[in-house]
Amino acid sequence: MGDHNNRRKLERAAELRAGRGSVGDARERAELDADDALREKRRKVNEAARADYLVREAMSQGKFDNLKYAGKPIPGLGKGYDPDWWVKGLIQREQISGLGPPAILLRTEDAELEAKLDQFLMEKQVRETLEDFNKRVIEARRQLQGGPPVITKLRDVELEVERWRERRAASAPPQPEPEPPSKRSWWQRLWNGGD
């Protein structure tokens, strides 16, 4: 019976759309609209009731116990809207490096540059690294694709090489002072050829 009523309503709706209606069009159209509204309301109520049931069930099973931020403020809640919040959170959470806009990558590299330079043994490696860094800063400033502004400053190669030398000298173990030459006896000097 219910299947027959739905079929009849669909046929009647098709007739109304085609423009072939009878005197009872307004009444039937109102019934169809009411049925559609009722169906939509039931769908929404069913979804809300299902969601409510699932939340209550999870609470009873203790799935919401010991959440990460339970009783603590949610980080970043009071800050302004950042459209890239999820990307920044992912990069920070997963400790991903090498991805992101050049401005942010250069800031990170700039903060870690001295430690990287201190690992080198030769001055040539330090100079090449600094020149490459400066070249990438200049390229990032020229970009026209948008993104955060490049605020990373260029590094003075000569000044940084001098600082690198000073850090190496300060971290090198102290050299023992050479012992003064001992006085050799006359026969040792004669024997060694007069050195």
mmCIF file of C-alpha atoms in Angstrom:
data_model
loop_
_atom_site.group_PDB
_atom_site.id
_atom_site.type_symbol
_atom_site.label_atom_id
_atom_site.label_comp_id
_atom_site.label_asym_id
_atom_site.label_seq_id
_atom_site.Cartn_x
_atom_site.Cartn_y
_atom_site.Cartn_z
ATOM 1 C CA MET A 1 0.000 0.000 0.000
ATOM 2 C CA GLY A 2 2.751 2.456 0.992
ATOM 3 C CA ASP A 3 4.680 1.557 -2.145
ATOM 4 C CA HIS A 4 1.613 2.286 -4.271
ATOM 5 C CA ASN A 5 1.114 5.712 -2.596
ATOM 6 C CA ASN A 6 4.750 6.689 -3.203
ATOM 7 C CA ARG A 7 4.471 5.579 -6.807
ATOM 8 C CA ARG A 8 1.299 7.605 -7.299
ATOM 9 C CA LYS A 9 2.888 10.660 -5.726
ATOM 10 C CA LEU A 10 5.918 10.380 -8.002
ATOM 11 C CA GLU A 11 3.666 10.072 -11.056
ATOM 12 C CA ARG A 12 1.656 13.068 -9.930
ATOM 13 C CA ALA A 13 4.839 15.088 -9.331
ATOM 14 C CA ALA A 14 5.991 14.237 -12.842
ATOM 15 C CA GLU A 15 2.651 15.403 -14.251
ATOM 16 C CA LEU A 16 2.884 18.660 -12.333
ATOM 17 C CA ARG A 17 6.348 19.319 -13.645
ATOM 18 C CA ALA A 18 5.196 18.632 -17.181
ATOM 19 C CA GLY A 19 2.492 21.245 -16.782
ATOM 20 C CA ARG A 20 -0.415 18.847 -17.128
ATOM 21 C CA GLY A 21 -2.418 19.338 -13.994
ATOM 22 C CA SER A 22 -6.014 19.106 -12.940
ATOM 23 C CA VAL A 23 -8.139 21.185 -10.596
ATOM 24 C CA GLY A 24 -6.647 19.459 -7.539
ATOM 25 C CA ASP A 25 -3.102 20.573 -8.402
ATOM 26 C CA ALA A 26 -2.693 23.014 -5.525
ATOM 27 C CA ARG A 27 -3.876 20.493 -2.963
ATOM 28 C CA GLU A 28 -1.693 17.681 -4.326
ATOM 29 C CA ARG A 29 1.305 20.004 -4.611
ATOM 30 C CA ALA A 30 0.841 20.997 -0.972
ATOM 31 C CA GLU A 31 0.681 17.312 0.024
ATOM 32 C CA LEU A 32 3.869 16.560 -1.899
ATOM 33 C CA ASP A 33 5.647 19.523 -0.311
ATOM 34 C CA ALA A 34 4.456 18.462 3.129
ATOM 35 C CA ASP A 35 5.688 14.904 2.504
ATOM 36 C CA ASP A 36 9.082 16.202 1.377
ATOM 37 C CA ALA A 37 9.343 18.466 4.430
ATOM 38 C CA LEU A 38 8.357 15.594 6.727
ATOM 39 C CA ARG A 39 10.896 13.266 5.106
ATOM 40 C CA GLU A 40 13.659 15.870 5.483
ATOM 41 C CA LYS A 41 12.731 16.494 9.121
ATOM 42 C CA ARG A 42 12.833 12.758 9.886
ATOM 43 C CA ARG A 43 16.231 12.451 8.202
ATOM 44 C CA LYS A 44 17.650 15.302 10.303
ATOM 45 C CA VAL A 45 16.137 13.928 13.513
ATOM 46 C CA ASN A 46 17.490 10.460 12.717
ATOM 47 C CA GLU A 47 20.994 11.859 12.109
ATOM 48 C CA ALA A 48 20.921 13.933 15.304
ATOM 49 C CA ALA A 49 19.583 11.010 17.352
ATOM 50 C CA ARG A 50 22.240 8.706 15.903
ATOM 51 C CA ALA A 51 25.008 11.193 16.693
ATOM 52 C CA ASP A 52 23.680 11.650 20.217
ATOM 53 C CA TYR A 53 23.527 7.887 20.687
ATOM 54 C CA LEU A 54 27.096 7.418 19.444
ATOM 55 C CA VAL A 55 28.428 10.126 21.774
ATOM 56 C CA ARG A 56 26.625 8.636 24.796
ATOM 57 C CA GLU A 57 27.865 5.159 23.901
ATOM 58 C CA ALA A 58 31.471 6.376 23.593
ATOM 59 C CA MET A 59 31.181 8.188 26.941
ATOM 60 C CA SER A 60 29.898 5.054 28.649
ATOM 61 C CA GLN A 61 32.811 3.073 27.211
ATOM 62 C CA GLY A 62 35.280 5.676 28.534
ATOM 63 C CA LYS A 63 36.585 6.717 25.122
ATOM 64 C CA PHE A 64 36.561 10.384 26.144
ATOM 65 C CA ASP A 65 38.540 9.800 29.337
ATOM 66 C CA ASN A 66 42.166 11.036 29.429
ATOM 67 C CA LEU A 67 41.912 13.267 26.387
ATOM 68 C CA LYS A 68 45.026 15.296 25.578
ATOM 69 C CA TYR A 69 43.612 18.717 26.503
ATOM 70 C CA ALA A 70 41.115 17.651 29.195
ATOM 71 C CA GLY A 71 40.921 20.486 31.732
ATOM 72 C CA LYS A 72 43.488 22.575 29.821
ATOM 73 C CA PRO A 73 43.088 25.468 27.437
ATOM 74 C CA ILE A 74 43.077 24.543 23.784
ATOM 75 C CA PRO A 75 46.243 25.924 22.140
ATOM 76 C CA GLY A 76 45.732 28.744 19.663
ATOM 77 C CA LEU A 77 42.071 29.229 20.580
ATOM 78 C CA GLY A 78 42.292 32.953 21.345
ATOM 79 C CA LYS A 79 44.525 33.834 18.386
ATOM 80 C CA GLY A 80 43.369 35.346 15.119
ATOM 81 C CA TYR A 81 42.386 33.150 12.208
ATOM 82 C CA ASP A 82 45.284 31.666 10.247
ATOM 83 C CA PRO A 83 44.243 29.951 7.007
ATOM 84 C CA ASP A 84 47.317 27.688 7.140
ATOM 85 C CA TRP A 85 46.860 26.562 10.739
ATOM 86 C CA TRP A 86 46.476 22.908 9.870
ATOM 87 C CA VAL A 87 49.621 22.823 7.684
ATOM 88 C CA LYS A 88 51.695 24.506 10.379
ATOM 89 C CA GLY A 89 50.294 22.133 12.986
ATOM 90 C CA LEU A 90 51.117 19.115 10.835
ATOM 91 C CA ILE A 91 54.666 20.312 10.211
ATOM 92 C CA GLN A 92 55.214 20.948 13.905
ATOM 93 C CA ARG A 93 53.524 17.740 15.088
ATOM 94 C CA GLU A 94 55.284 15.466 12.617
ATOM 95 C CA GLN A 95 58.540 17.460 12.742
ATOM 96 C CA ILE A 96 58.623 17.646 8.971
ATOM 97 C CA SER A 97 61.501 19.613 7.543
ATOM 98 C CA GLY A 98 62.218 20.753 4.037
ATOM 99 C CA LEU A 99 58.578 21.564 3.266
ATOM 100 C CA GLY A 100 56.920 24.928 3.340
ATOM 101 C CA PRO A 101 57.294 28.384 1.918
ATOM 102 C CA PRO A 102 60.887 29.542 1.388
ATOM 103 C CA ALA A 103 60.497 32.359 3.922
ATOM 104 C CA ILE A 104 59.775 29.929 6.759
ATOM 105 C CA LEU A 105 62.434 27.430 5.661
ATOM 106 C CA LEU A 106 65.057 30.170 5.515
ATOM 107 C CA ARG A 107 64.130 31.418 8.995
ATOM 108 C CA THR A 108 64.566 27.919 10.371
ATOM 109 C CA GLU A 109 67.854 27.425 8.551
ATOM 110 C CA ASP A 110 69.100 30.833 9.698
ATOM 111 C CA ALA A 111 68.499 29.883 13.334
ATOM 112 C CA GLU A 112 70.501 26.662 12.910
ATOM 113 C CA LEU A 113 73.218 28.002 10.592
ATOM 114 C CA GLU A 114 75.967 28.529 13.183
ATOM 115 C CA ALA A 115 75.647 24.953 14.451
ATOM 116 C CA LYS A 116 75.834 23.713 10.861
ATOM 117 C CA LEU A 117 78.924 25.817 10.161
ATOM 118 C CA ASP A 118 80.654 24.561 13.310
ATOM 119 C CA GLN A 119 80.572 21.024 11.912
ATOM 120 C CA PHE A 120 82.791 21.951 8.976
ATOM 121 C CA LEU A 121 86.548 21.444 9.142
ATOM 122 C CA MET A 122 87.594 23.632 6.228
ATOM 123 C CA GLU A 123 87.048 27.334 5.631
ATOM 124 C CA LYS A 124 86.136 26.635 2.006
ATOM 125 C CA GLN A 125 83.086 24.603 3.118
ATOM 126 C CA VAL A 126 81.972 27.458 5.395
ATOM 127 C CA ARG A 127 82.264 30.016 2.592
ATOM 128 C CA GLU A 128 80.368 27.837 0.101
ATOM 129 C CA THR A 129 77.554 27.227 2.591
ATOM 130 C CA LEU A 130 77.212 30.935 3.394
ATOM 131 C CA GLU A 131 77.237 31.932 -0.288
ATOM 132 C CA ASP A 132 74.560 29.330 -1.060
ATOM 133 C CA PHE A 133 72.437 30.558 1.869
ATOM 134 C CA ASN A 134 72.708 34.204 0.702
ATOM 135 C CA LYS A 135 71.810 33.190 -2.864
ATOM 136 C CA ARG A 136 68.629 31.414 -1.656
ATOM 137 C CA VAL A 137 67.636 34.424 0.473
ATOM 138 C CA ILE A 138 67.922 36.697 -2.569
ATOM 139 C CA GLU A 139 65.890 34.253 -4.704
ATOM 140 C CA ALA A 140 63.184 34.035 -2.030
ATOM 141 C CA ARG A 141 62.930 37.827 -1.937
ATOM 142 C CA ARG A 142 62.395 37.895 -5.695
ATOM 143 C CA GLN A 143 59.497 35.447 -5.628
ATOM 144 C CA LEU A 144 56.145 36.798 -6.735
ATOM 145 C CA GLN A 145 54.002 33.840 -5.705
ATOM 146 C CA GLY A 146 52.931 35.285 -2.384
ATOM 147 C CA GLY A 147 53.365 33.670 0.973
ATOM 148 C CA PRO A 148 54.899 35.129 4.108
ATOM 149 C CA PRO A 149 57.444 37.907 3.654
ATOM 150 C CA VAL A 150 61.139 37.025 3.649
ATOM 151 C CA ILE A 151 62.637 38.726 6.690
ATOM 152 C CA THR A 152 65.794 36.619 6.852
ATOM 153 C CA LYS A 153 68.882 38.810 6.529
ATOM 154 C CA LEU A 154 71.848 38.095 4.337
ATOM 155 C CA ARG A 155 74.962 36.857 6.130
ATOM 156 C CA ASP A 156 78.283 38.709 5.786
ATOM 157 C CA VAL A 157 80.583 35.926 4.589
ATOM 158 C CA GLU A 158 83.834 37.422 5.911
ATOM 159 C CA LEU A 159 82.348 38.218 9.320
ATOM 160 C CA GLU A 160 80.813 34.742 9.640
ATOM 161 C CA VAL A 161 84.098 33.059 8.633
ATOM 162 C CA GLU A 162 85.900 35.086 11.312
ATOM 163 C CA ARG A 163 83.296 34.055 13.905
ATOM 164 C CA TRP A 164 83.661 30.441 12.780
ATOM 165 C CA ARG A 165 87.444 30.665 13.322
ATOM 166 C CA GLU A 166 86.913 32.147 16.806
ATOM 167 C CA ARG A 167 84.438 29.420 17.778
ATOM 168 C CA ARG A 168 86.822 26.724 16.531
ATOM 169 C CA ALA A 169 89.716 28.243 18.443
ATOM 170 C CA ALA A 170 87.636 28.481 21.630
ATOM 171 C CA SER A 171 86.419 24.896 21.356
ATOM 172 C CA ALA A 172 89.831 23.404 20.474
ATOM 173 C CA PRO A 173 91.636 21.704 23.358
ATOM 174 C CA PRO A 174 94.571 23.736 24.631
ATOM 175 C CA GLN A 175 97.896 22.799 23.089
ATOM 176 C CA PRO A 176 100.565 21.783 25.577
ATOM 177 C CA GLU A 177 103.467 24.200 25.689
ATOM 178 C CA PRO A 178 106.607 22.808 24.189
ATOM 179 C CA GLU A 179 109.247 21.913 26.716
ATOM 180 C CA PRO A 180 112.300 24.092 26.609
ATOM 181 C CA PRO A 181 115.273 22.356 25.085
ATOM 182 C CA SER A 182 117.257 20.669 27.770
ATOM 183 C CA LYS A 183 120.895 21.396 28.129
ATOM 184 C CA ARG A 184 122.823 18.603 26.611
ATOM 185 C CA SER A 185 126.188 17.681 27.770
ATOM 186 C CA TRP A 186 129.285 18.295 25.626
ATOM 187 C CA TRP A 187 129.592 14.691 24.620
ATOM 188 C CA GLN A 188 125.829 14.558 23.478
ATOM 189 C CA ARG A 189 126.391 17.594 21.303
ATOM 190 C CA LEU A 190 129.544 16.104 19.862
ATOM 191 C CA TRP A 191 127.857 12.789 19.260
ATOM 192 C CA ASN A 192 124.748 14.315 17.455
ATOM 193 C CA GLY A 193 126.813 16.528 15.254
ATOM 194 C CA GLY A 194 126.626 19.768 17.149
ATOM 195 C CA ASP A 195 122.850 20.354 16.988
#
